PDB file of C-alpha atoms in Angstrom:
ATOM      1  CA  MET C   1     -20.021  -9.962  18.370  1.00  0.00           C
ATOM      2  CA  ALA C   2     -21.068 -12.319  15.540  1.00  0.00           C
ATOM      3  CA  LYS C   3     -20.872 -15.623  17.390  1.00  0.00           C
ATOM      4  CA  GLY C   4     -22.689 -17.635  14.716  1.00  0.00           C
ATOM      5  CA  ASN C   5     -20.401 -16.691  11.855  1.00  0.00           C
ATOM      6  CA  LYS C   6     -18.739 -19.628  10.090  1.00  0.00           C
ATOM      7  CA  GLY C   7     -16.508 -17.528   7.848  1.00  0.00           C
ATOM      8  CA  GLY C   8     -16.527 -16.991   4.125  1.00  0.00           C
ATOM      9  CA  LYS C   9     -18.678 -13.864   4.075  1.00  0.00           C
ATOM     10  CA  MET C  10     -17.538 -10.590   2.553  1.00  0.00           C
ATOM     11  CA  ILE C  11     -18.016  -7.136   4.072  1.00  0.00           C
ATOM     12  CA  ILE C  12     -17.292  -4.536   1.399  1.00  0.00           C
ATOM     13  CA  ILE C  13     -16.844  -0.981   2.654  1.00  0.00           C
ATOM     14  CA  THR C  14     -16.616   1.802   0.098  1.00  0.00           C
ATOM     15  CA  ALA C  15     -16.860   5.566   0.014  1.00  0.00           C
ATOM     16  CA  PRO C  16     -15.585   8.599  -1.797  1.00  0.00           C
ATOM     17  CA  SER C  17     -12.166   9.684  -0.546  1.00  0.00           C
ATOM     18  CA  GLY C  18     -12.471  11.569   2.756  1.00  0.00           C
ATOM     19  CA  ALA C  19     -15.857  10.134   3.812  1.00  0.00           C
ATOM     20  CA  GLY C  20     -14.402   8.251   6.805  1.00  0.00           C
ATOM     21  CA  LYS C  21     -14.128   4.782   5.283  1.00  0.00           C
ATOM     22  CA  THR C  22     -10.714   3.934   6.749  1.00  0.00           C
ATOM     23  CA  THR C  23     -11.749   5.004  10.267  1.00  0.00           C
ATOM     24  CA  ILE C  24     -14.867   2.832  10.090  1.00  0.00           C
ATOM     25  CA  VAL C  25     -12.899  -0.131   8.702  1.00  0.00           C
ATOM     26  CA  LYS C  26     -10.327   0.130  11.530  1.00  0.00           C
ATOM     27  CA  HIS C  27     -13.168   0.173  14.063  1.00  0.00           C
ATOM     28  CA  LEU C  28     -14.765  -2.925  12.529  1.00  0.00           C
ATOM     29  CA  LYS C  29     -11.400  -4.733  12.451  1.00  0.00           C
ATOM     30  CA  SER C  30     -10.935  -4.163  16.171  1.00  0.00           C
ATOM     31  CA  ASN C  31     -14.498  -5.188  17.084  1.00  0.00           C
ATOM     32  CA  PHE C  32     -14.983  -8.278  14.924  1.00  0.00           C
ATOM     33  CA  PRO C  33     -12.174 -10.830  15.388  1.00  0.00           C
ATOM     34  CA  GLU C  34     -13.872 -13.119  12.858  1.00  0.00           C
ATOM     35  CA  LEU C  35     -13.154 -10.535  10.137  1.00  0.00           C
ATOM     36  CA  GLU C  36      -9.785 -10.264   8.479  1.00  0.00           C
ATOM     37  CA  PHE C  37      -8.749  -7.233   6.460  1.00  0.00           C
ATOM     38  CA  SER C  38      -8.032  -7.733   2.774  1.00  0.00           C
ATOM     39  CA  VAL C  39      -4.922  -5.727   1.933  1.00  0.00           C
ATOM     40  CA  SER C  40      -5.274  -4.142  -1.512  1.00  0.00           C
ATOM     41  CA  ALA C  41      -2.438  -3.597  -3.959  1.00  0.00           C
ATOM     42  CA  THR C  42      -1.726  -0.096  -5.257  1.00  0.00           C
ATOM     43  CA  THR C  43       0.748   1.898  -7.300  1.00  0.00           C
ATOM     44  CA  ARG C  44       0.134   5.132  -5.405  1.00  0.00           C
ATOM     45  CA  PRO C  45       2.933   6.500  -3.214  1.00  0.00           C
ATOM     46  CA  LYS C  46       3.065   5.383   0.400  1.00  0.00           C
ATOM     47  CA  ARG C  47       1.759   7.980   2.866  1.00  0.00           C
ATOM     48  CA  ILE C  48       3.449   8.750   6.187  1.00  0.00           C
ATOM     49  CA  GLY C  49       2.796   5.944   8.671  1.00  0.00           C
ATOM     50  CA  GLU C  50       1.676   3.405   6.077  1.00  0.00           C
ATOM     51  CA  LYS C  51       3.337   0.007   5.943  1.00  0.00           C
ATOM     52  CA  HIS C  52       3.715  -2.392   3.008  1.00  0.00           C
ATOM     53  CA  GLY C  53       1.651  -5.525   3.632  1.00  0.00           C
ATOM     54  CA  ARG C  54      -0.433  -3.927   6.381  1.00  0.00           C
ATOM     55  CA  ASP C  55      -2.079  -0.927   4.722  1.00  0.00           C
ATOM     56  CA  TYR C  56      -1.446  -1.822   1.083  1.00  0.00           C
ATOM     57  CA  TYR C  57       0.871  -3.872  -1.059  1.00  0.00           C
ATOM     58  CA  PHE C  58       2.785  -0.981  -2.645  1.00  0.00           C
ATOM     59  CA  LEU C  59       3.777  -2.025  -6.169  1.00  0.00           C
ATOM     60  CA  THR C  60       5.536  -0.335  -9.034  1.00  0.00           C
ATOM     61  CA  LYS C  61       3.374   0.302 -12.078  1.00  0.00           C
ATOM     62  CA  ASP C  62       5.415  -2.300 -14.006  1.00  0.00           C
ATOM     63  CA  LYS C  63       4.801  -4.943 -11.326  1.00  0.00           C
ATOM     64  CA  PHE C  64       1.093  -4.101 -11.181  1.00  0.00           C
ATOM     65  CA  VAL C  65       0.797  -4.427 -14.974  1.00  0.00           C
ATOM     66  CA  GLU C  66       2.694  -7.729 -14.778  1.00  0.00           C
ATOM     67  CA  PHE C  67       0.147  -8.995 -12.208  1.00  0.00           C
ATOM     68  CA  ILE C  68      -2.700  -7.897 -14.503  1.00  0.00           C
ATOM     69  CA  GLY C  69      -1.176  -9.987 -17.297  1.00  0.00           C
ATOM     70  CA  GLU C  70      -0.840 -12.960 -14.946  1.00  0.00           C
ATOM     71  CA  LYS C  71      -4.516 -12.568 -13.941  1.00  0.00           C
ATOM     72  CA  ALA C  72      -3.397 -12.242 -10.306  1.00  0.00           C
ATOM     73  CA  PHE C  73      -6.192  -9.759  -9.545  1.00  0.00           C
ATOM     74  CA  LEU C  74      -9.766 -10.592  -8.685  1.00  0.00           C
ATOM     75  CA  GLU C  75     -10.514  -6.995  -9.659  1.00  0.00           C
ATOM     76  CA  TRP C  76      -8.439  -3.922 -10.427  1.00  0.00           C
ATOM     77  CA  GLN C  77      -9.027  -0.310 -11.448  1.00  0.00           C
ATOM     78  CA  GLU C  78      -7.093   2.758 -12.485  1.00  0.00           C
ATOM     79  CA  VAL C  79      -8.806   4.875  -9.817  1.00  0.00           C
ATOM     80  CA  TYR C  80      -6.876   8.060 -10.591  1.00  0.00           C
ATOM     81  CA  PRO C  81      -4.623   8.647 -13.621  1.00  0.00           C
ATOM     82  CA  GLY C  82      -1.524   6.516 -13.095  1.00  0.00           C
ATOM     83  CA  GLN C  83      -2.768   5.160  -9.734  1.00  0.00           C
ATOM     84  CA  PHE C  84      -3.924   1.561  -9.866  1.00  0.00           C
ATOM     85  CA  TYR C  85      -5.654  -0.383  -7.097  1.00  0.00           C
ATOM     86  CA  GLY C  86      -6.589  -4.051  -7.031  1.00  0.00           C
ATOM     87  CA  THR C  87      -7.608  -7.069  -4.986  1.00  0.00           C
ATOM     88  CA  LEU C  88      -5.262 -10.027  -5.319  1.00  0.00           C
ATOM     89  CA  HIS C  89      -6.707 -13.541  -5.630  1.00  0.00           C
ATOM     90  CA  SER C  90      -3.955 -14.678  -3.257  1.00  0.00           C
ATOM     91  CA  GLU C  91      -5.121 -12.221  -0.567  1.00  0.00           C
ATOM     92  CA  VAL C  92      -8.709 -13.486  -0.681  1.00  0.00           C
ATOM     93  CA  GLY C  93      -7.453 -17.086  -0.631  1.00  0.00           C
ATOM     94  CA  ARG C  94      -5.167 -16.407   2.324  1.00  0.00           C
ATOM     95  CA  ILE C  95      -8.116 -15.196   4.397  1.00  0.00           C
ATOM     96  CA  THR C  96     -10.727 -17.758   3.342  1.00  0.00           C
ATOM     97  CA  ASP C  97      -8.224 -20.596   3.890  1.00  0.00           C
ATOM     98  CA  ARG C  98      -8.144 -19.502   7.540  1.00  0.00           C
ATOM     99  CA  GLY C  99     -11.947 -19.780   7.813  1.00  0.00           C
ATOM    100  CA  LYS C 100     -12.380 -16.034   8.275  1.00  0.00           C
ATOM    101  CA  SER C 101     -14.786 -13.574   6.720  1.00  0.00           C
ATOM    102  CA  ILE C 102     -13.199 -10.791   4.688  1.00  0.00           C
ATOM    103  CA  LEU C 103     -13.330  -7.051   5.317  1.00  0.00           C
ATOM    104  CA  PHE C 104     -12.642  -4.996   2.183  1.00  0.00           C
ATOM    105  CA  ASP C 105     -11.787  -1.271   2.194  1.00  0.00           C
ATOM    106  CA  ILE C 106     -12.062  -0.525  -1.485  1.00  0.00           C
ATOM    107  CA  ASP C 107     -12.891   2.146  -4.069  1.00  0.00           C
ATOM    108  CA  VAL C 108     -16.436   2.443  -5.399  1.00  0.00           C
ATOM    109  CA  GLN C 109     -15.849   0.732  -8.765  1.00  0.00           C
ATOM    110  CA  GLY C 110     -13.904  -2.118  -7.163  1.00  0.00           C
ATOM    111  CA  ALA C 111     -16.675  -2.530  -4.585  1.00  0.00           C
ATOM    112  CA  MET C 112     -19.271  -2.886  -7.323  1.00  0.00           C
ATOM    113  CA  ASN C 113     -17.124  -5.544  -9.011  1.00  0.00           C
ATOM    114  CA  LEU C 114     -16.676  -7.491  -5.747  1.00  0.00           C
ATOM    115  CA  LYS C 115     -20.391  -7.208  -4.944  1.00  0.00           C
ATOM    116  CA  GLN C 116     -21.141  -8.826  -8.312  1.00  0.00           C
ATOM    117  CA  GLU C 117     -18.421 -11.488  -7.864  1.00  0.00           C
ATOM    118  CA  PHE C 118     -19.594 -12.502  -4.377  1.00  0.00           C
ATOM    119  CA  LYS C 119     -23.344 -12.124  -4.864  1.00  0.00           C
ATOM    120  CA  GLY C 120     -25.171 -13.723  -1.930  1.00  0.00           C
ATOM    121  CA  LYS C 121     -22.032 -13.858   0.238  1.00  0.00           C
ATOM    122  CA  SER C 122     -21.385 -10.136   0.523  1.00  0.00           C
ATOM    123  CA  MET C 123     -22.718  -7.006   2.194  1.00  0.00           C
ATOM    124  CA  ALA C 124     -21.676  -3.832   0.384  1.00  0.00           C
ATOM    125  CA  ILE C 125     -21.838  -0.668   2.499  1.00  0.00           C
ATOM    126  CA  PHE C 126     -21.500   2.796   0.983  1.00  0.00           C
ATOM    127  CA  ILE C 127     -20.218   5.428   3.436  1.00  0.00           C
ATOM    128  CA  LYS C 128     -21.674   8.791   2.512  1.00  0.00           C
ATOM    129  CA  PRO C 129     -20.523  12.167   3.812  1.00  0.00           C
ATOM    130  CA  PRO C 130     -23.199  14.509   5.201  1.00  0.00           C
ATOM    131  CA  SER C 131     -22.604  16.898   2.281  1.00  0.00           C
ATOM    132  CA  LEU C 132     -20.332  17.461  -0.677  1.00  0.00           C
ATOM    133  CA  GLN C 133     -18.947  20.633   0.954  1.00  0.00           C
ATOM    134  CA  ILE C 134     -17.994  18.804   4.164  1.00  0.00           C
ATOM    135  CA  LEU C 135     -16.279  16.101   2.126  1.00  0.00           C
ATOM    136  CA  MET C 136     -14.312  18.691   0.141  1.00  0.00           C
ATOM    137  CA  ASP C 137     -13.279  20.388   3.406  1.00  0.00           C
ATOM    138  CA  ARG C 138     -12.093  17.039   4.833  1.00  0.00           C
ATOM    139  CA  LEU C 139      -9.956  16.408   1.758  1.00  0.00           C
ATOM    140  CA  ARG C 140      -8.398  19.879   1.930  1.00  0.00           C
ATOM    141  CA  ASN C 141      -7.711  19.514   5.660  1.00  0.00           C
ATOM    142  CA  ARG C 142      -5.809  16.254   5.120  1.00  0.00           C
ATOM    143  CA  GLY C 143      -3.006  18.284   3.574  1.00  0.00           C
ATOM    144  CA  SER C 144      -1.725  15.209   1.732  1.00  0.00           C
ATOM    145  CA  GLU C 145      -2.489  16.347  -1.804  1.00  0.00           C
ATOM    146  CA  SER C 146      -1.659  19.174  -4.170  1.00  0.00           C
ATOM    147  CA  ASN C 147      -4.368  21.492  -5.517  1.00  0.00           C
ATOM    148  CA  GLU C 148      -4.337  19.573  -8.809  1.00  0.00           C
ATOM    149  CA  GLN C 149      -4.746  16.234  -7.007  1.00  0.00           C
ATOM    150  CA  LEU C 150      -7.603  17.728  -4.977  1.00  0.00           C
ATOM    151  CA  ARG C 151      -9.300  18.967  -8.140  1.00  0.00           C
ATOM    152  CA  LYS C 152      -9.133  15.448  -9.630  1.00  0.00           C
ATOM    153  CA  ARG C 153     -10.427  13.890  -6.402  1.00  0.00           C
ATOM    154  CA  ILE C 154     -13.390  16.273  -6.318  1.00  0.00           C
ATOM    155  CA  ILE C 155     -14.351  15.329  -9.889  1.00  0.00           C
ATOM    156  CA  LYS C 156     -14.024  11.662  -8.946  1.00  0.00           C
ATOM    157  CA  LEU C 157     -16.038  11.978  -5.724  1.00  0.00           C
ATOM    158  CA  LYS C 158     -18.977  13.584  -7.548  1.00  0.00           C
ATOM    159  CA  GLU C 159     -19.019  10.566  -9.855  1.00  0.00           C
ATOM    160  CA  GLU C 160     -18.705   8.115  -6.937  1.00  0.00           C
ATOM    161  CA  LEU C 161     -21.607   9.689  -5.037  1.00  0.00           C
ATOM    162  CA  SER C 162     -23.861   8.881  -7.996  1.00  0.00           C
ATOM    163  CA  TYR C 163     -23.422   5.123  -7.337  1.00  0.00           C
ATOM    164  CA  GLU C 164     -24.743   5.006  -3.766  1.00  0.00           C
ATOM    165  CA  SER C 165     -28.049   3.336  -4.733  1.00  0.00           C
ATOM    166  CA  ALA C 166     -26.140   0.322  -6.141  1.00  0.00           C
ATOM    167  CA  PHE C 167     -25.062  -0.758  -2.637  1.00  0.00           C
ATOM    168  CA  ASP C 168     -26.834  -2.893  -0.040  1.00  0.00           C
ATOM    169  CA  ARG C 169     -26.666  -0.249   2.665  1.00  0.00           C
ATOM    170  CA  VAL C 170     -25.858   3.471   2.784  1.00  0.00           C
ATOM    171  CA  LEU C 171     -24.378   4.825   6.004  1.00  0.00           C
ATOM    172  CA  ILE C 172     -24.245   8.612   6.392  1.00  0.00           C
ATOM    173  CA  ASN C 173     -21.146   9.636   8.329  1.00  0.00           C
ATOM    174  CA  ASP C 174     -22.416  12.885   9.841  1.00  0.00           C
ATOM    175  CA  ASP C 175     -21.497  11.881  13.403  1.00  0.00           C
ATOM    176  CA  LEU C 176     -18.573   9.463  13.762  1.00  0.00           C
ATOM    177  CA  SER C 177     -19.795   7.822  16.973  1.00  0.00           C
ATOM    178  CA  ASN C 178     -23.212   7.104  15.454  1.00  0.00           C
ATOM    179  CA  ALA C 179     -21.659   5.943  12.171  1.00  0.00           C
ATOM    180  CA  LEU C 180     -19.428   3.457  14.040  1.00  0.00           C
ATOM    181  CA  LYS C 181     -22.410   2.059  15.968  1.00  0.00           C
ATOM    182  CA  GLU C 182     -24.492   1.762  12.813  1.00  0.00           C
ATOM    183  CA  ALA C 183     -21.639   0.028  10.961  1.00  0.00           C
ATOM    184  CA  GLU C 184     -21.273  -2.440  13.855  1.00  0.00           C
ATOM    185  CA  SER C 185     -24.988  -3.180  13.802  1.00  0.00           C
ATOM    186  CA  ILE C 186     -25.070  -3.752  10.026  1.00  0.00           C
ATOM    187  CA  VAL C 187     -22.025  -6.039  10.108  1.00  0.00           C
ATOM    188  CA  ASP C 188     -23.190  -7.996  13.167  1.00  0.00           C
ATOM    189  CA  GLU C 189     -26.598  -8.612  11.598  1.00  0.00           C
ATOM    190  CA  PHE C 190     -25.055  -9.763   8.295  1.00  0.00           C
ATOM    191  CA  LEU C 191     -22.453 -12.063   9.856  1.00  0.00           C
ATOM    192  CA  ASN C 192     -25.136 -13.751  11.955  1.00  0.00           C
ATOM    193  CA  SER C 193     -27.672 -14.152   9.143  1.00  0.00           C
TER     194      SER C 193
END
């Protein structure tokens, strides 16, 4: 894959919750050694199987707010009430200092901010579910959220779907195998451009 890449490019993957973003990001990580994953910071609770420093930097709300005050974030958002997410300057620096290109798995608003920040050096890909109903079913089947959390996520995902035209590419995840191949093709083309 991407033999001509010299590092320093940004691949920004975003999607509404449940659209398959994390699966696609994991696939890209394993197929593009020149990409390094940018670990985001969050105040949300750790899910089963997640590890601090690998999946997210899990911070208390107080620590997150402290980092905001210190301007430690390149971008940050309160994605859901009381749940903050952000990209640390130190994380981006850690990766670029190694001569790697960065792979971001980030919420829609954060992706738009990064796309603006890294104009000309980034490819922003919006992962879209085949339908709103399928996406809602995926979220319910996760079993990781209460009915109230699901209700809030559904409101949020309707808003997020309205931003798809702001991204460089839209990838419809109606068949995972095809979506993975298409993501590979998009990333390979961008890294070698």
